Coordinates of C-alpha atoms in Angstrom, one line a residue:
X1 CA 0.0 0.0 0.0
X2 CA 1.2 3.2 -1.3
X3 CA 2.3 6.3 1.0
X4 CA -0.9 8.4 0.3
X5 CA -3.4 5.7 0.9
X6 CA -1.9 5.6 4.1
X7 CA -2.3 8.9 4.2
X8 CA -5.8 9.0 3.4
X9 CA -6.7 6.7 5.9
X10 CA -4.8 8.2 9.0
X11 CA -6.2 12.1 7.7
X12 CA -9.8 10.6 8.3
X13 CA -9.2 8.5 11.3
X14 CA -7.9 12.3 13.1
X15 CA -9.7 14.8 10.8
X16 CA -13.2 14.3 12.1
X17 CA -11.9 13.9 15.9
X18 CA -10.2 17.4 15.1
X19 CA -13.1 19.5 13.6
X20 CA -15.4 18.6 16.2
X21 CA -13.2 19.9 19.1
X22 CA -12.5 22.8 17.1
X23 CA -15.7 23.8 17.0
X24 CA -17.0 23.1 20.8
X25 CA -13.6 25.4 21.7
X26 CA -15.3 28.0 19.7
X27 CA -19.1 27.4 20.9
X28 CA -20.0 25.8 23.8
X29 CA -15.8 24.7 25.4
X30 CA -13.5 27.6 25.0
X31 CA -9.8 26.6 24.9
X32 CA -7.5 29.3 25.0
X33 CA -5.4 30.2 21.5
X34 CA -2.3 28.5 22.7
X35 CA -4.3 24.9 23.2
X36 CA -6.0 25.0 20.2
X37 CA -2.9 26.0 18.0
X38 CA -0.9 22.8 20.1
X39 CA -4.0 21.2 19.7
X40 CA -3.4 21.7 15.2
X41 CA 0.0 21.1 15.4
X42 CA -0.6 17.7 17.4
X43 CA -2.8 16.6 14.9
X44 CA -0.7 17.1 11.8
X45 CA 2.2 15.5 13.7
X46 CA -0.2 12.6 14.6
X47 CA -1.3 12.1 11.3
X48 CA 2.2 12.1 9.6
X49 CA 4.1 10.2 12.4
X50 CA 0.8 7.2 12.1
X51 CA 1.2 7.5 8.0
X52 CA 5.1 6.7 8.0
X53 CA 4.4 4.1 11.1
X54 CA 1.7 1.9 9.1
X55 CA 3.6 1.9 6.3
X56 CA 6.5 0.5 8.0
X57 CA 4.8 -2.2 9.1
X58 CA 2.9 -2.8 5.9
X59 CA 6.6 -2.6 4.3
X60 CA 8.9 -4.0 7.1
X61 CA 6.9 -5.3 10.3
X62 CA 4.5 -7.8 9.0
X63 CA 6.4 -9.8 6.7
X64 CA 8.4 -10.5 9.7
X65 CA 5.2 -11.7 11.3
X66 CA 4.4 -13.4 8.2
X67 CA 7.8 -15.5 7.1
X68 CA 8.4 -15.9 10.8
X69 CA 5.2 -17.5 11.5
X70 CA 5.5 -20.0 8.2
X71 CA 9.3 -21.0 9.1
X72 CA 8.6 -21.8 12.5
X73 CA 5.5 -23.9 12.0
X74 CA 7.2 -25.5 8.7
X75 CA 10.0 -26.6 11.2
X76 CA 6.6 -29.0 13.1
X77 CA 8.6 -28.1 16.6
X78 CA 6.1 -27.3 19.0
X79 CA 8.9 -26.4 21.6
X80 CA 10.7 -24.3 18.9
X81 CA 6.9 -22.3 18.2
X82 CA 5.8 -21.6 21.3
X83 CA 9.3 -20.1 22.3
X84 CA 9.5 -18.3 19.2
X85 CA 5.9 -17.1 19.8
X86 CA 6.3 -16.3 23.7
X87 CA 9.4 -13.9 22.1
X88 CA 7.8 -12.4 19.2
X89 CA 4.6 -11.3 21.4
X90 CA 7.1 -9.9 24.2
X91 CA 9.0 -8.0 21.6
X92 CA 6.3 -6.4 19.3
X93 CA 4.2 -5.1 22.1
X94 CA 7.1 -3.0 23.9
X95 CA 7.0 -1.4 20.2
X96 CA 3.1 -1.3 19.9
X97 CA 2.1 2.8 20.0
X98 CA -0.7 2.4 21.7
X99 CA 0.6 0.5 24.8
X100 CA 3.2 3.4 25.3
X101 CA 0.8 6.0 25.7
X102 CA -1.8 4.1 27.9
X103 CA 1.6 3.6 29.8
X104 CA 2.4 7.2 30.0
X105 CA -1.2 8.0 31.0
X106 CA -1.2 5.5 34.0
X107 CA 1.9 6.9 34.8
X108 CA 0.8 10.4 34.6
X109 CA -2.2 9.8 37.0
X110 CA 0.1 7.3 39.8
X111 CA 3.4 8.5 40.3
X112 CA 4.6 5.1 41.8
X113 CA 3.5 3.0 38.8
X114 CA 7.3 2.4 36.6
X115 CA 6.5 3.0 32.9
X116 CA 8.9 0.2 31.4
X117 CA 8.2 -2.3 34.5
X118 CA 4.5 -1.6 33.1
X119 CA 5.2 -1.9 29.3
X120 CA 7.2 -5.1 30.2
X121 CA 4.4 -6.6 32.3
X122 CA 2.1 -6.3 29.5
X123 CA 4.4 -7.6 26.9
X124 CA 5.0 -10.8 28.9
X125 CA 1.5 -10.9 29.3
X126 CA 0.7 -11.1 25.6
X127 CA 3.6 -13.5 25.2
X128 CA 2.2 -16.1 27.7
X129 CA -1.2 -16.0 26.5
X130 CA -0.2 -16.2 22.6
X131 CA 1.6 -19.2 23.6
X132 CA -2.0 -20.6 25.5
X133 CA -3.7 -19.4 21.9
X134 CA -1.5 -21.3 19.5
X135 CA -2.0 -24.9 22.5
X136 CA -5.2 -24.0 21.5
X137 CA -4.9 -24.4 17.3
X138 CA -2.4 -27.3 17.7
X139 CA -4.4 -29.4 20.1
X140 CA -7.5 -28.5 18.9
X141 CA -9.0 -27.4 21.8
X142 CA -12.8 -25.7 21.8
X143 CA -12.4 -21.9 21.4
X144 CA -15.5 -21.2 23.9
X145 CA -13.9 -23.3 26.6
X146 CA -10.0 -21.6 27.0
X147 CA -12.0 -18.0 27.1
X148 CA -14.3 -19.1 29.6
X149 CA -11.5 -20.3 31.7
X150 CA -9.4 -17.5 30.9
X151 CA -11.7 -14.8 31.9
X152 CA -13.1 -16.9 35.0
X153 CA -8.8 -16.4 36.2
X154 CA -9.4 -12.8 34.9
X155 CA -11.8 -11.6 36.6
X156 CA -10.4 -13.3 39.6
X157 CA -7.5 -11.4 39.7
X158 CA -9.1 -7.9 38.8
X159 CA -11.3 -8.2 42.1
X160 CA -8.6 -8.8 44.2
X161 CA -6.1 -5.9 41.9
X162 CA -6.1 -2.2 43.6
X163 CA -8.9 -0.4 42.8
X164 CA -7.1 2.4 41.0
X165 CA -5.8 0.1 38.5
X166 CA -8.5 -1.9 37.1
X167 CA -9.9 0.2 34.9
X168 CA -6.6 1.2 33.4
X169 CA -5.6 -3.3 33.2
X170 CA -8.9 -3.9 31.2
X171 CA -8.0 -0.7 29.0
X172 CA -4.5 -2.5 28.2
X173 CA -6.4 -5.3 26.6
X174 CA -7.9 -3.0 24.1
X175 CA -4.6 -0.9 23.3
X176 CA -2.3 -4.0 23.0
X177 CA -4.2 -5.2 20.0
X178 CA -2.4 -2.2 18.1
X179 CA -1.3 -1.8 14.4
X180 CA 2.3 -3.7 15.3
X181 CA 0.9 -6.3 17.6
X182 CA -2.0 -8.0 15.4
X183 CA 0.0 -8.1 12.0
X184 CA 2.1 -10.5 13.8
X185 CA -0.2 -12.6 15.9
X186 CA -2.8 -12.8 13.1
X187 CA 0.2 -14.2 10.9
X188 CA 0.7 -16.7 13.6
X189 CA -2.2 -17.8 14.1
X190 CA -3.1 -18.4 10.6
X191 CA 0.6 -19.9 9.9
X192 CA -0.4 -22.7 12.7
X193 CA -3.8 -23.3 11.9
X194 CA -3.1 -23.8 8.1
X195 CA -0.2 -26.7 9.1
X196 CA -2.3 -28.3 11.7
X197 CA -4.3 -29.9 8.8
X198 CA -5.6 -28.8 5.8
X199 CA -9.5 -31.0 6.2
X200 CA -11.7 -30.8 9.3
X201 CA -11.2 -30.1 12.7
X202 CA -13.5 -30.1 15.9
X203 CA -14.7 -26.6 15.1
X204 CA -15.3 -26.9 12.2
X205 CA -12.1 -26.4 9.6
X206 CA -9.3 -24.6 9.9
X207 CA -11.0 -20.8 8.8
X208 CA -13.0 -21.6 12.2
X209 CA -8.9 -22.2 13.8
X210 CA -7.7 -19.3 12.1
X211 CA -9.4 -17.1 14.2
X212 CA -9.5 -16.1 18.2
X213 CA -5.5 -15.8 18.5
X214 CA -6.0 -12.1 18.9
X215 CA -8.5 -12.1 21.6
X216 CA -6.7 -14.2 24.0
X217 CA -4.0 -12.7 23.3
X218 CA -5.9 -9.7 24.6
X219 CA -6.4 -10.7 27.8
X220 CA -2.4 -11.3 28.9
X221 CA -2.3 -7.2 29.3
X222 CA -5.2 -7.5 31.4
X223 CA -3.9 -10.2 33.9
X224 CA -0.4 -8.5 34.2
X225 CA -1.8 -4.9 35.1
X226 CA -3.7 -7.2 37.6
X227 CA -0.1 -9.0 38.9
X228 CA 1.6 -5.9 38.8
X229 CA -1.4 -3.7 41.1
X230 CA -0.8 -6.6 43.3
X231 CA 2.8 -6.3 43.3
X232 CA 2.3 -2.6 44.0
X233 CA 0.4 -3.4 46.5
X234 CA 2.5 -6.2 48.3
X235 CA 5.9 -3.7 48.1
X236 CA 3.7 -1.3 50.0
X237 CA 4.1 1.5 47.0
X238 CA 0.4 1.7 46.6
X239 CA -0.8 2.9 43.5
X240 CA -3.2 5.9 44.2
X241 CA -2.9 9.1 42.7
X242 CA -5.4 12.0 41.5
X243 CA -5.8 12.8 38.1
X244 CA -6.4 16.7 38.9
X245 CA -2.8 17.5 38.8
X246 CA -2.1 16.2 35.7
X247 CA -4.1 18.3 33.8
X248 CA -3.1 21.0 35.8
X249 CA 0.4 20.2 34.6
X250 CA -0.9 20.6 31.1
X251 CA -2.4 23.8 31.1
X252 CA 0.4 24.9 32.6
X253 CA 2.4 23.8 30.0
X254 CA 0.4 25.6 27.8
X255 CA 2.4 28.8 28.4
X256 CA 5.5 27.3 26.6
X257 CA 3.6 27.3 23.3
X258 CA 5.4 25.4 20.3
X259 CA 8.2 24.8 22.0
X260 CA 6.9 22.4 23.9
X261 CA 7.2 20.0 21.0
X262 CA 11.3 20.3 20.9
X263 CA 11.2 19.8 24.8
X264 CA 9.4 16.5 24.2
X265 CA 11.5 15.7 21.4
X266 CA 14.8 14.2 23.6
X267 CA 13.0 12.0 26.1
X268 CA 10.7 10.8 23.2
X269 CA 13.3 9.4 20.9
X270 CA 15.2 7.9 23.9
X271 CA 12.0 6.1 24.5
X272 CA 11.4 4.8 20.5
X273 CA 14.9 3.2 20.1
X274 CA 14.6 1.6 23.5
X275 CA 11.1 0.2 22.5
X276 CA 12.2 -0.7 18.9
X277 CA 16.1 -2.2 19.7
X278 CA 14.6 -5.5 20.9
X279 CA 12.7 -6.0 17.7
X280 CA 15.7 -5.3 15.6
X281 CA 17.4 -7.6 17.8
X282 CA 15.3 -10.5 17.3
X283 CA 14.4 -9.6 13.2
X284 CA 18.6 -10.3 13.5
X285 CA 18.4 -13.3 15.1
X286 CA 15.6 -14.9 13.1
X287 CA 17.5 -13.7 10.0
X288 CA 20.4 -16.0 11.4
X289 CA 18.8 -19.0 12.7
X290 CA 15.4 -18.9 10.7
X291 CA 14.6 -16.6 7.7
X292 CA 17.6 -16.3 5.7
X293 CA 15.8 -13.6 3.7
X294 CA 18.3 -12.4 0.4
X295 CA 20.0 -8.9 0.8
X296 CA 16.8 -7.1 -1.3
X297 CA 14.1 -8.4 1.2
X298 CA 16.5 -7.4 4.2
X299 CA 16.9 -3.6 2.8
X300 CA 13.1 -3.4 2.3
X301 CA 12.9 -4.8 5.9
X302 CA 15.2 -2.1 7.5
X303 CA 13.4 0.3 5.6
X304 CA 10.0 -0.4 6.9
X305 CA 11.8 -0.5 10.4
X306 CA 13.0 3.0 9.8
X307 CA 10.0 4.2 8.6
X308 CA 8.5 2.6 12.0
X309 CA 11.1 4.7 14.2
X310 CA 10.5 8.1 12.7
X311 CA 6.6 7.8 12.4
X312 CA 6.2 6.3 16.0
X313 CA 8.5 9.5 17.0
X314 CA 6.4 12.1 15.4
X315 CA 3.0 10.5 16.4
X316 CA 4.5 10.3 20.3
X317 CA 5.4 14.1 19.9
X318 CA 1.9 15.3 18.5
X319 CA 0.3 13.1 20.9
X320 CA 2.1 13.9 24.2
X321 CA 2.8 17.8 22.6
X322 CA -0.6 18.9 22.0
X323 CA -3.3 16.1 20.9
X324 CA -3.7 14.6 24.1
X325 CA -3.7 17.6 25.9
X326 CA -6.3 19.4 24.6
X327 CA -8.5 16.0 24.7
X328 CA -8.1 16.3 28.9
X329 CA -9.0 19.9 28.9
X330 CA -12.0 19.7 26.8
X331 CA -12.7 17.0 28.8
X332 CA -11.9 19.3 31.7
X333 CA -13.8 22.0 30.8
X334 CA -17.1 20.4 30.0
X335 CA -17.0 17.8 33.2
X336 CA -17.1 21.2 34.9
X337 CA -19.9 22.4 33.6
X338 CA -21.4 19.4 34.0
X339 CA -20.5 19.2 37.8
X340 CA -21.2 22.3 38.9
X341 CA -24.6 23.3 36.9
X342 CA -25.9 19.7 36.0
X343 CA -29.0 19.4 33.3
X344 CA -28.7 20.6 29.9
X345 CA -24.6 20.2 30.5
X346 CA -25.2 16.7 31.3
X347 CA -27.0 16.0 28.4
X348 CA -24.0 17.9 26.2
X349 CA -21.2 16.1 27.6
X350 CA -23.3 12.6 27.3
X351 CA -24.0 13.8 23.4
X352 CA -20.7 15.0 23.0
X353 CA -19.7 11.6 24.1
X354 CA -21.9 9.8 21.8
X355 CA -20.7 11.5 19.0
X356 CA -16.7 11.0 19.7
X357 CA -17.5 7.2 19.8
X358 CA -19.5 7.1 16.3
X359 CA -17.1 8.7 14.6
X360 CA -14.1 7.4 16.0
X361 CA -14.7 3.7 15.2
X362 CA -16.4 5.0 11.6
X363 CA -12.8 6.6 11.0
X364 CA -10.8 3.7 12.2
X365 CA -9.1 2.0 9.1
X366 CA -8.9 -1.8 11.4
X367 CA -12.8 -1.2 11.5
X368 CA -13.2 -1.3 7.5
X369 CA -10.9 -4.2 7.1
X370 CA -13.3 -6.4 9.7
X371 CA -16.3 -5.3 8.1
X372 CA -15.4 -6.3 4.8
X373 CA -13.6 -9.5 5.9
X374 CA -17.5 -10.4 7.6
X375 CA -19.2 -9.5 4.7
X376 CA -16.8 -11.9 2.4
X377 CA -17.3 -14.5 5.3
X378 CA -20.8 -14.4 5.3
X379 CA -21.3 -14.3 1.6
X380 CA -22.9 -11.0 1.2
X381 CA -25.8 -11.8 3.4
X382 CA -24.3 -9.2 6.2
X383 CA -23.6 -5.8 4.7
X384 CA -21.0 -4.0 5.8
X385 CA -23.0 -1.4 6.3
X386 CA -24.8 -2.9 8.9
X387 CA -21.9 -4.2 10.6
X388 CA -20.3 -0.7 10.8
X389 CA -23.7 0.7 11.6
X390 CA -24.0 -2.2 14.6
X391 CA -20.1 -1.0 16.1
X392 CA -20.4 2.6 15.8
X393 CA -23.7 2.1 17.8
X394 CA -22.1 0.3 20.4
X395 CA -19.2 1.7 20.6
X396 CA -21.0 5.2 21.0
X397 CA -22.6 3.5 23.6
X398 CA -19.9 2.2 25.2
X399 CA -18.0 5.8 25.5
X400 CA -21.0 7.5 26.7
X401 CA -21.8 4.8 29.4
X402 CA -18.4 5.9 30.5
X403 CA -18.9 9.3 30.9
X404 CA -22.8 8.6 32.9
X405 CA -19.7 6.4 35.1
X406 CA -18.1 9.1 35.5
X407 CA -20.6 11.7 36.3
X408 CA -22.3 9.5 38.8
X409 CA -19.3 7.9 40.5
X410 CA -20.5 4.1 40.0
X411 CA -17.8 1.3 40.0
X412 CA -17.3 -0.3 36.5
X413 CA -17.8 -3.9 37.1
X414 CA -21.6 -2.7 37.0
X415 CA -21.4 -2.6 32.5
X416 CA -17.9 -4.9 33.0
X417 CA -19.2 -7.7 34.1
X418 CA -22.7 -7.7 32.3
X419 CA -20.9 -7.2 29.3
X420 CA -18.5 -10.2 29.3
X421 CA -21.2 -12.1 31.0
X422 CA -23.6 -11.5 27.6
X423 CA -20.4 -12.1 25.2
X424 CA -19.3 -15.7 27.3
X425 CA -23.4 -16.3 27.0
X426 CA -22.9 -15.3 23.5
X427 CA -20.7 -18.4 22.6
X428 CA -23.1 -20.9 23.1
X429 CA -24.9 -20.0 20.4
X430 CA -23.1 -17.6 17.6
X431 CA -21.2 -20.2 14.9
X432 CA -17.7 -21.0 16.1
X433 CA -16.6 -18.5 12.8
X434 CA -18.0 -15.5 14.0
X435 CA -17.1 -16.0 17.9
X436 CA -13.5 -16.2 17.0
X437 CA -13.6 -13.1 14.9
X438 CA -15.6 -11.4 17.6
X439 CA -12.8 -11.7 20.3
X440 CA -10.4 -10.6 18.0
X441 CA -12.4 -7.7 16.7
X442 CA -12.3 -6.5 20.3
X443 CA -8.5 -4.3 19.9
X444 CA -9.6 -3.5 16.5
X445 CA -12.1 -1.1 17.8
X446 CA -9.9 1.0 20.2
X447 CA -7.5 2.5 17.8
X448 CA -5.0 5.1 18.2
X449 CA -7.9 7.6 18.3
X450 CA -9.4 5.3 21.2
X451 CA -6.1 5.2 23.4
X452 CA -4.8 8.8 22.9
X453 CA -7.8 11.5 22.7
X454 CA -10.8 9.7 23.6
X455 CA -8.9 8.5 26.7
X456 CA -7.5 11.6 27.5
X457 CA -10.6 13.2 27.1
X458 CA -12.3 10.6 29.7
X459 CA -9.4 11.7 32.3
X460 CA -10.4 15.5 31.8
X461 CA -14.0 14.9 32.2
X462 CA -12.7 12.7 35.4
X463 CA -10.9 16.0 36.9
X464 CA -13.7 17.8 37.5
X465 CA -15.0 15.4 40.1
X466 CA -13.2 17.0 42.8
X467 CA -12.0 13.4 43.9
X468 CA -9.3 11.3 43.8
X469 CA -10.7 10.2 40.2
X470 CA -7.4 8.0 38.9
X471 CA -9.7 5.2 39.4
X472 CA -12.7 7.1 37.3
X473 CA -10.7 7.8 34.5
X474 CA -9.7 4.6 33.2
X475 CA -12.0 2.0 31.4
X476 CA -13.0 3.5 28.3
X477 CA -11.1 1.1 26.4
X478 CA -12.1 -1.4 27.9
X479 CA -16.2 -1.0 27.2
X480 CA -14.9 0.1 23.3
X481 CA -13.2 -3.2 23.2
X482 CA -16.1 -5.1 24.8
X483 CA -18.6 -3.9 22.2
X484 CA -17.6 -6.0 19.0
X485 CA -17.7 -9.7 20.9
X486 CA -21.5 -8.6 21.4
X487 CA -22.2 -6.7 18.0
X488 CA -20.3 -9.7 15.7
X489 CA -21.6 -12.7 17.3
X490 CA -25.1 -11.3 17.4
X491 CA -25.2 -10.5 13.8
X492 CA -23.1 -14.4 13.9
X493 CA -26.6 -15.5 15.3
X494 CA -28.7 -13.6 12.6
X495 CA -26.4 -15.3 9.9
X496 CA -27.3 -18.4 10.9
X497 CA -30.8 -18.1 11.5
X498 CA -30.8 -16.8 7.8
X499 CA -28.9 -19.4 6.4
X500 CA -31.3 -22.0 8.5
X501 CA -34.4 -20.3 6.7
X502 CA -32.9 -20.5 3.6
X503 CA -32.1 -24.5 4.3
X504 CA -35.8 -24.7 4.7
X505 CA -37.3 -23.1 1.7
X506 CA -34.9 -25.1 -0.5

């Protein structure tokens, strides 16, 4: 895929996000000038640094993934693959965008929570569970019964994980399923699945195998945020802190202006070559033992890794410069409003919500990819239309649900645990196709968009509670991420009953 297509699809995942706030900072939200010129600039550098990041994974990243995940299931080692597997997951999420900036913004919000001992955490997370995904294809085990299991251990360890962190662990199973993380797990998983056999197997052929990698993947981020809480916990560093003063801090900032941007600029590109060495490491070491790739597939292969580097700099620098901080003090400014006069401000903020979540999954290119890939799965018989019509529903839902949580203070297990509880019912009677693609259509939701503004516009909104709100802010990942297992497998359920109807008439 060419450099503008990229374009195109990262103007419109960010242009729609950025006219809106434009115009409730001129209406109903006024943001001062310097915000909403650090606001512009953050955008353009968002757009440009995710542009040049996609392509280098298009270009450089996922053939990795791919050739990786062929040479190490054509070597029938199971040993050899899991190991393999358990690395590659580690390594491609400490690069994954999205998991450094749900990272910084735990960090920003509790002061005793170590960014890279978090990153790590997760990262080992999604190894261990990639390798429980890829048991699952070789010994053919029944989809529906490892993620009942796994969340059953889930949700054991959230209740018994700090308070202040459980919103923020289920958020880290929606932004680890990022544009670097699924190329490679996706080529896994269909790598395995397509060696395993090539004819039946208990659920149903190896498409039905191909899929569900992804989602329990998903869940390792949200067991080690749990294990590390608990750690916290256990060492007696605790992991409480108020949002307020981080966005404080920002508007502070504000003063700087532009040069804000340069200031970020050091710390930021420290960060990038520390997150992206250990992929470069192991691409070398694969090349040694494994690939073998010719000296034109290696240059195209650094160059895709370079492109990586520079885009995931820029999009850091917009993010952390100006995007994200002018989502908290919109955020800020119309929790506020909300707070202290109630009624129609209520209603603004909920529609306001409403609206952010619609368009953001609308604009999210991962979202187009899944509709069509239904649509070719189900022969036609689901639209795409109505898919994309089904998600941006829920996923306005979800977002808005969030900010009722936050405006009325009650705990998130209340939509949580109804939620998984419908999507785990869910299984028993969606077609084995469409439940695998459900769970790992739940990261492709929350997008970049999903883990930077709408996020940071959640722990504005959470500001204005006037309490310790580090708690409140998090989780609006998670409900984005939720929404697709309950949106595919129900229209799973309507594909079937069509298909039965049709059985009978013929």
């Amino acid at each position: 895929m060419n450099l503008f297509q990229k374009f195109k699809e990262t103007f419109f995942s960010v242009f729609p996000i950025m006219v809106i706030v434009l115009l409730l900072s001129l209406t109903v939200a006024p943001l001062s000038l310097n915000i909403i010129v650090r606001f512009i600039v953050g955008g353009i550098l968002v757009v440009v640094g995710l542009t040049f990041f996609l392509l280098g994974v298009d270009i450089g990243i996922l053939p990795i993934g791919e050739r990786s995940g062929a040479a190490l299931t054509s070597k029938k080692n199971l040993a050899l693959l899991l190991s393999a597997s358990f690395l590659i997951g580690v390594m491609v999420t400490i690069a994954e965008p999205d998991v450094q900036v749900l990272a910084d913004q735990i960090k920003s919000l509790s002061s005793n929570v170590n960014k890279w001992g978090l990153v790590l955490g997760i990262a080992l997370g999604v190894g261990f569970f990639i390798t429980i995904g890829l048991c699952r294809t070789v010994f053919s085990l029944n989809l529906r019964t490892v993620l009942i299991i796994s969340y059953i251990v889930l949700f054991s360890l959230a209740f018994v994980c700090p308070k202040e962190l459980q919103g923020a662990a289920f958020d880290a199973g929606g932004a680890t399923t990022g544009p670097m993380t699924v190329p490679f797990i996706m080529a896994l998983g269909m790598g395995v699945a397509s060696v395993r056999h090539a004819g039946s197997s208990k659920e149903g052929g190896t498409s039905d195998s191909s899929f569900g990698l992804t989602g329990i993947a998903s869940i390792g981020p949200i067991a080690a945020v749990c294990v590390y809480g608990m750690i916290l916990n256990l060492s007696g560093a605790g992991a409480s802190s108020s949002v307020s003063g981080s966005v404080e801090s920002s508007a502070d900032n504000l003063q700087e202006g532009l040069s804000v941007f340069i200031e970020y600029l050091p710390e930021v590109v420290r960060e990038v070559f520390m997150s992206m060495l250990p992929l470069v490491i192991m691409f070398a070491v694969f090349q040694i033992l494994l690939l073998k790739l010719p000296p034109v597939q290696i240059r195209k292969v650094a160059q895709g890794i370079l492109y990586c580097f520079f885009g995931l700099i820029l999009f850091l620098v917009g993010a952390d410069g100006g995007f994200m901080s002018a989502g908290k003090m919109l955020g800020s400014v119309l929790g506020q409003a909300a707070f202290s006069n109630g009624g129609i401000w209520v209603v603004l903020i909920i529609l306001v919500s409403l609206l952010f979540g619609a368009i953001t999954v609308c604009a999210e290119p991962a979202v187009w990819v899944l509709t069509e890939q239904v649509e070719n799965v189900s022969g036609g018989n689901i639209r795409r239309k109505v898919i994309l019509a089904t998600l941006s529903l829920g996923v306005a839902a979800s977002i808005a649900l969030c900010m009722i949580r936050i405006l009325y203070g009650f705990s998130l297990w209340y939509i949580l645990i109804p939620g998984y509880a419908v999507a785990l019912l869910l299984t028993f009677f969606s077609p084995p196709l469409f439940m695998g693609i459900a769970f790992d259509s739940g990261g492709v939701a929350s997008g970049p968009m999903t883990s930077t503004f709408i996020l940071s516009f959640t722990i504005g909104a959470a500001s204005a509670s006037g309490i310790d709100s580090a708690a409140g802010a998090f989780g609006v990942i998670a409900l984005v991420a939720m929404t697709p297992l309950i949106a595919i497998q129900i229209l799973g359920i309507i594909f079937k009953l069509k298909t039965r109807k049709k059985e009978v008439k013929q």
